[in-house]
Amino acid sequence: MLLDYDRLGWLRAALAGFTALVAAFLLLPVVFIVLLSFGSSRWLAFPPPGWTLKWYQELLADPAWIDAALTSARIAAMAAILSVLIGLLASFSLVRGEFPGRQLLRGLLLTPMVLPVVVFAIAIYAFFLRIGLAGTTIGFVIAHTILALPFAIIPIATALEGFDKSIEDAAIVCGASPLHARLRITLPSIRIGIFSAAIFSFLASWDEVVVAIFMASPTLHTLPVKIWCSLRADLSPVVAAASSLLVGLTLCLMIVTALLRRKLSR
Amino acid sequence: MTGTAFRRQSFAGLPAGSGGALPALTLVGLFFIVPVVALLLRSVTEPEPGLQNYAALFGSGTYVRVFLNTFLVAAVVTIVTIVVAFPVAWMLAIMPPALGSVVFGIIILSMWTNLLTRTYAWMVLLQRTGVINRALMSLGIIHEPLPLINNLTGVTIGMVYIMLPFMILPLVGTLRAIDPMTLRAAALCGASPLQAFRRILLPLSLPGIAAGGLMVFVMSLGYFVTPALLGGTSNMMLAEMIAQTVQSLLNWGLGSATAFVLLVVTMALYAIQLRLVGARRLAGGL
């Protein structure tokens, strides 16, 4: 019955129809923005009177956009590396360590994920103003690493929990040093978790807007800040072009992730 | 003997004791806890020691309205999200995997697409001369463009859109975990499909609905970008108010006090949620 696809009767048609509608709703803005970026109307009329590539030309000719994208990529890469390294070490003690307050520590390290970003944003901004890190690359990397850390710890800790520790112990019995066993046996076994951690923490930083809005300086800002400022100023189609490139990037990342996951899990 | 030696040994190398968490703890302690505590202290020390910021916060009609509006929006968004997500999660839980993976792909794509991009799309779609208004007008359903943006309607549409995946994905897990036999047993005992839904399926999925709903509610309370871009000036939400108080008015005392209230509410709801599902399940989509 209700949980049996083949015996659902008329309800199945209703559920399928509704699901299709919601899927369309989820897809609508993504498709719309890509179509819009090729439209020739400055006023974002849809359907557009004609098709053009001029918004992309305008975008690529503007060093400010390229500069912001490179800044974002640089900061996100550094934040991802840092949070994977720190998250890897933390995951080992969260999963395997036996010490008082372990659950508390887990909760604490995951808190940046649930605390409203705006609270963290003004807190870290005030703090960085005082110690002179506001508007610097290091400041951005530190703030983004804190926000990315839960997204690194969760997949790594999950993978580590699923890994049978007796395999590592067996390697040690067979004469491998503990460090060697961890590097050669454990790390490769949990590589899907590490890989997911890297992707998620990169995205957590790359997409981050709120902290970036506060921290940004005229000389150093990320892509989301640039988009945010353009949205507040005017709804220019150049933003549609920039957004479409981001959609393309997301698609590529999704495909690469799916392929790599399949390859790694073999 | 071998046992203890073994144990001691495996603590060497990559540290497995509390030591491994030290870098994370240092980073989070120094750049998360210290700044947040310092901010909260500011709420009772600026411009002078005392509780005047909180008095101003709760004494002024404007701020109380922002609070009420924030809770209203979060509640409406949560309810709409649950109602829309449930049938989809249900379908996904029982669909043949090949077909379901297409829908999953769409959900993941929308989730991964840059947040500002998605909000920007809604800004254009919902404007007076936007596609939705023009389509409705050419179909003859309406004669005047509907005000869909810079108000509660716009915020609700945009927020529901953002929150849907966070509700659908955990719900699919809950629904998949229900044993179909329970429903078959109900049917054998003479329950109509409606009765089976109301008395078996819905109660069994309630923990998932509650956990997802709480998560969406908490996230909505503190959301900044989407309400700021799709909402109007007359229905500002807490996060935007905090940002404005600090950034434009430079009133750190009042901004910190507002942040403190938001933090307390969020953490209280988070604690309830942890009780409900445990820290691990919270990660749902990861």
Coordinates of C-alpha atoms in Angstrom, one line a residue:
Chain A
M1 CA 0.0 0.0 0.0
L2 CA 1.1 3.5 0.9
L3 CA 4.8 2.5 0.8
D4 CA 4.5 0.2 -2.2
Y5 CA 5.2 2.0 -5.4
D6 CA 3.3 -0.5 -7.6
R7 CA 0.2 -0.7 -5.5
L8 CA -0.3 3.0 -4.7
G9 CA -3.1 3.4 -7.2
W10 CA -4.3 6.9 -8.1
L11 CA -2.2 8.4 -5.3
R12 CA 0.9 7.5 -7.3
A13 CA -0.2 9.7 -10.2
A14 CA -0.9 12.5 -7.7
L15 CA 2.4 12.2 -5.9
A16 CA 4.3 11.9 -9.2
G17 CA 2.6 15.0 -10.6
F18 CA 3.4 17.0 -7.4
T19 CA 7.0 15.8 -7.4
A20 CA 7.4 16.9 -11.0
L21 CA 6.0 20.3 -10.1
V22 CA 8.4 20.7 -7.2
A23 CA 11.3 19.5 -9.3
A24 CA 10.4 22.2 -11.9
F25 CA 10.2 24.8 -9.1
L26 CA 13.7 23.8 -7.9
L27 CA 15.1 23.9 -11.5
L28 CA 13.3 27.1 -12.6
P29 CA 15.6 29.8 -11.2
V30 CA 18.8 27.9 -12.4
V31 CA 17.5 27.4 -16.0
F32 CA 16.0 30.9 -16.1
I33 CA 19.2 32.7 -15.1
V34 CA 21.2 30.8 -17.7
L35 CA 18.7 31.7 -20.5
L36 CA 18.6 35.3 -19.3
S37 CA 22.3 35.7 -19.5
F38 CA 22.1 35.1 -23.3
G39 CA 19.2 37.6 -23.7
S40 CA 19.9 40.9 -25.4
S41 CA 17.6 43.0 -23.3
R42 CA 19.3 45.3 -20.8
W43 CA 16.1 45.3 -18.7
L44 CA 16.0 41.5 -18.3
A45 CA 12.8 41.1 -20.3
F46 CA 11.8 37.5 -20.8
P47 CA 11.5 36.0 -23.4
P48 CA 14.3 38.3 -24.6
P49 CA 14.0 40.1 -27.9
G50 CA 17.2 38.5 -29.2
W51 CA 20.2 36.5 -28.2
T52 CA 23.7 37.8 -27.5
L53 CA 27.0 37.1 -25.8
K54 CA 27.7 40.7 -25.0
W55 CA 27.1 40.2 -21.2
Y56 CA 29.8 37.6 -21.1
Q57 CA 32.1 39.8 -23.1
E58 CA 31.4 42.7 -20.6
L59 CA 32.0 40.3 -17.7
L60 CA 35.3 38.9 -19.0
A61 CA 36.6 42.4 -20.0
D62 CA 36.1 43.6 -16.4
P63 CA 39.2 42.9 -14.3
A64 CA 37.1 43.5 -11.1
W65 CA 35.0 40.4 -11.7
I66 CA 38.0 38.2 -12.6
D67 CA 39.9 39.6 -9.6
A68 CA 37.0 38.8 -7.3
A69 CA 36.7 35.2 -8.7
L70 CA 40.4 34.6 -8.2
T71 CA 40.3 35.9 -4.7
S72 CA 37.4 33.7 -3.9
A73 CA 39.2 30.6 -5.3
R74 CA 42.4 31.4 -3.5
I75 CA 40.7 31.9 -0.1
A76 CA 38.4 28.8 -0.6
A77 CA 41.4 26.6 -1.5
M78 CA 43.3 27.7 1.6
A79 CA 40.3 27.3 3.8
A80 CA 39.6 23.9 2.4
I81 CA 43.2 22.6 2.9
L82 CA 43.3 24.0 6.5
S83 CA 39.9 22.7 7.5
V84 CA 40.6 19.2 6.0
L85 CA 43.9 18.9 7.9
I86 CA 42.6 20.2 11.2
G87 CA 39.3 18.3 10.7
L88 CA 41.2 15.1 10.0
L89 CA 43.2 15.4 13.3
A90 CA 40.1 16.3 15.2
S91 CA 38.0 13.5 13.7
F92 CA 40.6 10.9 14.9
S93 CA 40.2 12.1 18.5
L94 CA 36.4 12.5 18.3
V95 CA 35.9 9.0 16.9
R96 CA 38.6 7.1 18.7
G97 CA 39.7 9.1 21.7
E98 CA 38.3 8.3 25.1
F99 CA 38.5 11.4 27.2
P100 CA 35.9 13.3 29.3
G101 CA 34.0 15.9 27.4
R102 CA 34.3 14.3 24.0
Q103 CA 30.6 14.8 23.2
L104 CA 30.9 18.4 24.4
L105 CA 33.9 18.9 22.1
R106 CA 32.0 17.4 19.1
G107 CA 29.1 19.8 19.8
L108 CA 31.5 22.7 20.1
L109 CA 33.3 22.0 16.9
L110 CA 29.9 21.7 15.0
T111 CA 28.4 24.9 16.5
P112 CA 29.6 27.2 13.8
M113 CA 27.3 25.3 11.5
V114 CA 24.2 26.2 13.5
L115 CA 24.9 29.6 14.9
P116 CA 23.4 32.3 12.7
V117 CA 26.2 33.4 10.4
V118 CA 25.4 37.1 11.0
V119 CA 26.2 36.7 14.7
F120 CA 29.6 35.2 13.9
A121 CA 30.1 37.7 11.1
I122 CA 29.9 40.8 13.3
A123 CA 31.7 39.0 16.2
I124 CA 34.7 38.1 14.1
Y125 CA 34.7 41.4 12.2
A126 CA 34.8 43.3 15.5
F127 CA 37.6 41.0 16.7
F128 CA 39.6 41.4 13.5
L129 CA 39.2 45.2 13.6
R130 CA 40.9 45.2 17.0
I131 CA 43.8 42.9 16.1
G132 CA 44.2 44.3 12.6
L133 CA 43.1 41.3 10.5
A134 CA 39.9 42.8 9.0
G135 CA 40.0 42.9 5.2
T136 CA 43.1 40.7 5.0
T137 CA 43.5 37.4 3.2
I138 CA 44.5 35.7 6.5
G139 CA 41.4 37.1 8.2
F140 CA 39.2 35.7 5.4
V141 CA 40.9 32.3 5.5
I142 CA 40.6 32.0 9.3
A143 CA 36.9 33.0 9.3
H144 CA 36.0 30.7 6.4
T145 CA 38.0 27.8 8.0
I146 CA 35.9 28.1 11.1
L147 CA 32.7 28.0 9.1
A148 CA 34.0 25.1 6.9
L149 CA 35.3 23.0 9.7
P150 CA 32.0 21.2 10.5
F151 CA 31.6 20.4 6.9
A152 CA 35.1 18.7 7.0
I153 CA 34.6 16.9 10.3
I154 CA 31.2 15.4 9.6
P155 CA 32.2 13.3 6.5
I156 CA 35.6 12.4 7.8
A157 CA 34.3 11.3 11.2
T158 CA 31.5 9.3 9.5
A159 CA 34.0 7.5 7.3
L160 CA 36.2 6.8 10.2
E161 CA 33.4 5.4 12.2
G162 CA 32.6 3.0 9.3
F163 CA 36.2 1.9 9.1
D164 CA 37.1 -1.3 10.9
K165 CA 40.0 -0.4 13.2
S166 CA 41.1 -4.1 13.5
I167 CA 42.5 -3.8 9.9
E168 CA 44.8 -1.0 11.2
D169 CA 45.7 -3.0 14.2
A170 CA 46.5 -6.0 12.0
A171 CA 49.0 -3.9 10.1
I172 CA 50.6 -2.9 13.3
V173 CA 50.8 -6.6 14.4
C174 CA 52.4 -7.4 11.1
G175 CA 55.1 -4.9 11.9
A176 CA 54.0 -1.5 10.5
S177 CA 54.6 1.5 12.7
P178 CA 51.3 3.1 13.9
L179 CA 51.9 6.2 11.8
H180 CA 52.7 4.1 8.8
A181 CA 49.6 2.0 9.3
R182 CA 47.5 5.1 9.5
L183 CA 49.0 6.7 6.5
R184 CA 49.0 3.5 4.3
I185 CA 45.9 1.7 5.5
T186 CA 43.5 4.0 7.3
L187 CA 43.7 7.2 5.3
P188 CA 43.3 5.5 1.9
S189 CA 40.3 3.6 3.3
I190 CA 38.5 6.8 4.3
R191 CA 39.5 8.7 1.2
I192 CA 35.8 9.2 0.1
G193 CA 35.2 11.0 3.4
I194 CA 38.3 13.1 3.0
F195 CA 37.4 13.9 -0.5
S196 CA 33.8 15.0 0.4
A197 CA 35.3 17.0 3.2
A198 CA 37.5 18.9 0.8
I199 CA 34.6 19.6 -1.6
F200 CA 32.2 20.7 1.1
S201 CA 34.7 23.0 2.8
F202 CA 35.7 24.5 -0.4
L203 CA 32.1 25.3 -1.3
A204 CA 31.4 26.5 2.2
S205 CA 34.0 29.2 1.7
W206 CA 33.4 29.8 -2.0
D207 CA 29.7 30.5 -1.4
E208 CA 30.0 32.4 1.9
V209 CA 28.4 35.9 1.7
V210 CA 27.7 37.2 5.1
V211 CA 31.1 37.2 6.7
A212 CA 32.6 38.3 3.4
I213 CA 30.3 41.4 3.2
F214 CA 31.6 42.6 6.6
M215 CA 35.2 41.7 6.0
A216 CA 35.5 43.0 2.5
S217 CA 37.6 46.0 1.8
P218 CA 37.7 48.0 -1.5
T219 CA 40.9 46.2 -2.4
L220 CA 40.0 42.7 -1.2
H221 CA 36.6 41.1 -1.8
T222 CA 35.3 37.8 -2.9
L223 CA 33.0 37.0 -5.8
P224 CA 29.8 36.8 -3.6
V225 CA 30.5 40.3 -2.3
K226 CA 30.9 41.5 -5.9
I227 CA 27.6 39.9 -6.9
W228 CA 25.9 41.3 -3.7
C229 CA 27.0 44.8 -4.5
S230 CA 25.8 44.5 -8.1
L231 CA 22.5 43.2 -6.9
R232 CA 22.0 46.1 -4.5
A233 CA 23.0 48.7 -7.1
D234 CA 21.2 47.5 -10.3
L235 CA 19.9 44.2 -11.8
S236 CA 22.4 44.2 -14.6
P237 CA 22.5 41.2 -17.0
V238 CA 26.2 41.0 -16.3
V239 CA 25.3 39.4 -13.0
A240 CA 23.3 36.9 -14.9
A241 CA 26.4 36.0 -17.0
A242 CA 28.5 35.7 -13.8
S243 CA 25.8 33.6 -12.2
S244 CA 25.6 31.3 -15.2
L245 CA 29.3 30.7 -15.1
L246 CA 28.8 29.7 -11.5
V247 CA 26.0 27.3 -12.4
G248 CA 28.3 25.8 -15.0
L249 CA 31.1 25.4 -12.4
T250 CA 28.6 23.8 -10.0
L251 CA 27.5 21.3 -12.7
C252 CA 31.2 20.4 -13.5
L253 CA 31.9 20.0 -9.8
M254 CA 28.9 17.7 -9.4
I255 CA 29.9 15.6 -12.3
V256 CA 33.5 15.3 -11.2
T257 CA 32.4 14.4 -7.7
A258 CA 30.0 11.7 -9.0
L259 CA 32.8 10.2 -11.2
L260 CA 35.4 10.4 -8.5
R261 CA 33.2 8.9 -5.9
R262 CA 32.4 6.0 -8.2
K263 CA 36.0 5.5 -9.0
L264 CA 37.1 5.7 -5.4
S265 CA 34.4 3.4 -4.0
R266 CA 35.5 0.7 -6.4
Chain B
M1 CA 49.6 -7.5 28.2
T2 CA 49.8 -7.5 24.5
G3 CA 46.5 -5.7 24.7
T4 CA 47.7 -2.7 26.6
A5 CA 50.9 -2.5 24.7
F6 CA 48.9 -2.5 21.6
R7 CA 46.6 0.2 22.8
R8 CA 49.4 2.4 23.8
Q9 CA 51.0 1.9 20.5
S10 CA 48.1 2.9 18.4
F11 CA 47.9 6.2 20.3
A12 CA 51.2 7.1 18.8
G13 CA 51.5 8.3 15.2
L14 CA 48.4 10.4 14.3
P15 CA 47.2 11.2 17.7
A16 CA 43.9 9.5 18.6
G17 CA 43.5 10.9 22.1
S18 CA 42.4 14.4 23.0
G19 CA 45.6 15.8 21.5
G20 CA 44.4 15.6 17.9
A21 CA 41.6 18.0 18.6
L22 CA 44.0 20.6 19.9
P23 CA 44.5 22.5 16.6
A24 CA 40.7 22.6 16.0
L25 CA 40.0 23.6 19.6
T26 CA 42.6 26.4 19.4
L27 CA 41.2 27.7 16.2
V28 CA 37.6 27.6 17.3
G29 CA 38.4 28.9 20.8
L30 CA 40.5 31.8 19.6
F31 CA 38.5 32.9 16.6
F32 CA 35.0 31.7 17.5
I33 CA 34.4 31.6 21.2
V34 CA 36.5 34.6 22.1
P35 CA 35.0 36.9 19.5
V36 CA 31.4 35.8 20.2
V37 CA 31.9 36.2 24.0
A38 CA 33.5 39.6 23.4
L39 CA 30.6 40.6 21.3
L40 CA 28.1 39.6 23.9
L41 CA 30.0 41.6 26.6
R42 CA 29.7 44.6 24.3
S43 CA 26.0 44.4 24.7
V44 CA 26.2 45.2 28.4
T45 CA 29.2 47.6 28.3
E46 CA 28.5 49.9 25.4
P47 CA 28.0 52.8 25.4
E48 CA 28.1 52.4 29.2
P49 CA 27.8 49.4 31.6
G50 CA 24.2 48.4 32.1
L51 CA 21.2 46.7 30.5
Q52 CA 20.1 49.8 28.6
N53 CA 20.6 48.1 25.2
Y54 CA 18.2 45.3 26.2
A55 CA 15.7 47.9 27.5
A56 CA 15.9 49.7 24.2
L57 CA 15.5 46.5 22.3
F58 CA 12.3 45.3 24.1
G59 CA 10.9 48.8 24.8
S60 CA 10.7 50.0 21.2
G61 CA 7.8 49.0 19.0
T62 CA 10.0 48.9 15.9
Y63 CA 12.3 46.2 17.4
V64 CA 9.5 44.2 18.8
R65 CA 7.9 44.2 15.4
V66 CA 11.1 42.9 13.8
F67 CA 11.1 40.1 16.3
L68 CA 7.5 39.2 15.7
N69 CA 8.0 39.4 11.9
T70 CA 11.1 37.1 12.1
F71 CA 9.2 34.5 14.0
L72 CA 6.2 34.8 11.7
V73 CA 8.3 34.4 8.6
A74 CA 10.2 31.5 10.0
A75 CA 7.0 29.8 11.1
V76 CA 5.2 30.3 7.7
V77 CA 8.3 29.1 5.8
T78 CA 8.6 26.0 8.0
I79 CA 5.0 25.0 7.6
V80 CA 4.9 25.6 3.8
T81 CA 8.2 23.7 3.5
I82 CA 6.9 20.7 5.4
V83 CA 3.7 20.6 3.4
V84 CA 5.6 20.8 0.1
A85 CA 8.4 18.5 1.1
F86 CA 6.4 15.6 2.5
P87 CA 4.8 14.3 -0.8
V88 CA 8.1 14.7 -2.6
A89 CA 10.0 12.8 0.1
W90 CA 7.3 10.2 0.1
M91 CA 7.6 9.7 -3.7
L92 CA 11.4 9.7 -3.5
A93 CA 11.3 7.0 -0.8
I94 CA 9.3 4.6 -2.9
M95 CA 10.3 5.5 -6.5
P96 CA 12.3 3.2 -8.6
P97 CA 16.0 4.4 -8.0
A98 CA 16.7 5.2 -11.7
L99 CA 13.8 7.7 -11.8
G100 CA 14.4 9.0 -8.3
S101 CA 18.1 9.8 -9.1
V102 CA 16.9 12.4 -11.6
V103 CA 14.9 14.2 -8.9
F104 CA 17.8 13.8 -6.5
G105 CA 20.1 15.3 -9.1
I106 CA 17.8 18.3 -9.5
I107 CA 17.6 18.8 -5.7
I108 CA 21.4 18.6 -5.3
L109 CA 22.0 21.0 -8.2
S110 CA 19.7 23.6 -6.8
M111 CA 21.3 23.1 -3.4
W112 CA 24.8 23.6 -4.8
T113 CA 24.1 26.5 -7.0
N114 CA 25.4 29.7 -5.6
L115 CA 22.9 31.2 -3.0
L116 CA 23.1 34.7 -4.5
T117 CA 22.5 33.3 -8.0
R118 CA 19.3 31.6 -6.9
T119 CA 18.1 34.7 -5.0
Y120 CA 18.9 36.9 -7.9
A121 CA 16.8 34.7 -10.2
W122 CA 13.8 35.1 -7.9
M123 CA 14.4 38.8 -7.8
V124 CA 14.0 38.9 -11.6
L125 CA 11.2 36.3 -11.7
L126 CA 9.0 38.0 -9.1
Q127 CA 9.3 41.6 -10.1
R128 CA 6.2 43.5 -11.3
T129 CA 7.2 43.0 -15.0
G130 CA 8.6 39.6 -14.3
V131 CA 7.8 36.3 -16.0
I132 CA 5.4 35.1 -13.4
N133 CA 3.3 38.2 -13.4
R134 CA 3.3 38.5 -17.2
A135 CA 2.4 34.8 -17.6
L136 CA -0.5 35.1 -15.1
M137 CA -1.7 38.2 -16.9
S138 CA -1.6 36.8 -20.4
L139 CA -3.5 33.7 -19.1
G140 CA -6.2 36.1 -17.9
I141 CA -6.0 34.9 -14.3
I142 CA -5.1 38.4 -13.0
H143 CA -5.4 41.9 -14.6
E144 CA -3.0 43.8 -12.4
P145 CA 0.5 42.6 -11.6
L146 CA 0.6 41.0 -8.2
P147 CA 3.1 42.5 -5.6
L148 CA 5.3 39.4 -5.3
I149 CA 8.5 41.0 -4.2
N150 CA 9.6 43.4 -1.4
N151 CA 7.0 41.8 0.9
L152 CA 6.3 38.7 2.9
T153 CA 5.2 36.8 -0.3
G154 CA 8.6 37.2 -1.9
V155 CA 10.5 36.3 1.2
T156 CA 8.3 33.2 1.7
I157 CA 8.8 32.0 -1.9
G158 CA 12.5 32.5 -1.8
M159 CA 13.0 31.0 1.6
V160 CA 10.9 27.9 0.9
Y161 CA 12.9 27.4 -2.3
I162 CA 16.2 27.5 -0.3
M163 CA 15.0 25.4 2.6
L164 CA 13.2 22.6 0.6
P165 CA 16.2 20.4 0.1
F166 CA 17.0 20.6 3.9
M167 CA 13.5 19.2 4.5
I168 CA 13.2 16.7 1.7
L169 CA 16.5 14.9 2.2
P170 CA 16.2 13.9 5.9
L171 CA 12.5 13.1 5.4
V172 CA 13.4 10.6 2.6
G173 CA 15.6 8.8 5.2
T174 CA 12.8 8.7 7.8
L175 CA 10.2 7.4 5.3
R176 CA 12.6 4.8 3.9
A177 CA 13.2 3.4 7.4
I178 CA 9.5 2.7 7.9
D179 CA 8.7 -1.0 7.5
P180 CA 6.1 -1.3 4.7
M181 CA 4.7 -4.3 6.5
T182 CA 3.2 -2.1 9.2
L183 CA 1.0 -0.5 6.5
R184 CA 0.2 -3.9 5.0
A185 CA -0.9 -5.1 8.4
A186 CA -3.1 -2.0 8.8
A187 CA -4.7 -2.8 5.4
L188 CA -5.3 -6.4 6.5
C189 CA -6.9 -5.2 9.6
G190 CA -9.3 -3.2 7.5
A191 CA -7.9 0.3 7.5
S192 CA -8.7 2.4 4.5
P193 CA -5.7 4.1 2.9
L194 CA -6.7 7.4 4.5
Q195 CA -6.8 5.8 7.9
A196 CA -3.5 4.0 7.3
F197 CA -1.9 7.4 6.3
R198 CA -3.3 9.2 9.3
R199 CA -2.7 6.6 11.9
I200 CA 0.4 4.8 10.7
L201 CA 2.5 6.6 8.1
L202 CA 2.1 10.1 9.5
P203 CA 2.9 9.2 13.2
L204 CA 5.8 7.1 12.1
S205 CA 7.3 9.9 10.1
L206 CA 6.7 12.5 12.7
P207 CA 10.2 12.4 14.2
G208 CA 11.7 13.2 10.8
I209 CA 9.1 16.0 10.2
A210 CA 9.9 17.5 13.7
A211 CA 13.7 17.3 13.2
G212 CA 13.6 18.8 9.7
G213 CA 11.0 21.4 10.6
L214 CA 13.1 22.5 13.6
M215 CA 16.2 22.8 11.4
V216 CA 14.4 24.9 8.8
F217 CA 12.9 27.1 11.5
V218 CA 16.3 27.7 13.1
M219 CA 18.0 28.4 9.8
S220 CA 15.1 30.7 8.8
L221 CA 15.4 32.7 12.0
G222 CA 19.0 33.7 11.3
Y223 CA 18.9 34.0 7.5
F224 CA 20.3 37.2 6.1
V225 CA 20.8 37.2 2.3
T226 CA 17.4 36.1 0.9
P227 CA 15.2 38.1 3.2
A228 CA 17.4 41.2 2.7
L229 CA 17.1 41.0 -1.1
L230 CA 13.5 39.7 -1.5
G231 CA 11.9 41.4 1.5
G232 CA 10.8 45.0 1.8
T233 CA 11.9 47.6 4.3
S234 CA 8.6 47.3 6.3
N235 CA 9.2 43.6 7.1
M236 CA 12.8 43.5 8.0
M237 CA 14.1 40.3 9.8
L238 CA 16.5 40.0 12.7
A239 CA 19.6 39.2 10.8
E240 CA 19.3 42.2 8.6
M241 CA 18.5 44.4 11.5
I242 CA 21.7 43.2 13.3
A243 CA 23.8 43.9 10.2
Q244 CA 22.3 47.4 9.7
T245 CA 22.6 48.4 13.4
V246 CA 26.3 47.5 13.3
Q247 CA 27.2 48.5 9.7
S248 CA 25.2 51.6 9.1
L249 CA 24.3 52.9 12.5
L250 CA 27.6 51.8 14.1
N251 CA 25.6 51.0 17.2
W252 CA 27.6 48.0 18.5
G253 CA 25.8 47.8 21.9
L254 CA 22.4 47.5 20.4
G255 CA 23.6 45.2 17.6
S256 CA 25.3 42.9 20.1
A257 CA 22.2 42.8 22.3
T258 CA 20.1 41.7 19.3
A259 CA 22.7 39.2 18.3
F260 CA 22.6 37.8 21.8
V261 CA 18.8 37.3 21.7
L262 CA 19.1 35.6 18.4
L263 CA 21.9 33.4 19.7
V264 CA 20.0 32.3 22.8
V265 CA 16.9 31.4 20.8
T266 CA 18.9 29.5 18.2
M267 CA 20.9 27.6 20.8
A268 CA 17.8 26.6 22.8
L269 CA 16.1 25.2 19.7
Y270 CA 19.4 23.5 18.7
A271 CA 19.5 21.8 22.1
I272 CA 15.9 20.5 21.6
Q273 CA 16.9 19.3 18.2
L274 CA 19.9 17.4 19.5
R275 CA 17.7 15.7 22.0
L276 CA 15.4 14.8 19.2
V277 CA 17.8 13.3 16.7
G278 CA 21.3 13.2 18.1
A279 CA 24.3 15.1 16.6
R280 CA 24.9 12.5 13.9
R281 CA 21.6 12.6 12.2
L282 CA 21.7 16.4 12.1
A283 CA 24.2 16.1 9.3
G284 CA 21.5 14.5 7.1
G285 CA 22.6 15.4 3.6
L286 CA 26.4 15.0 4.2

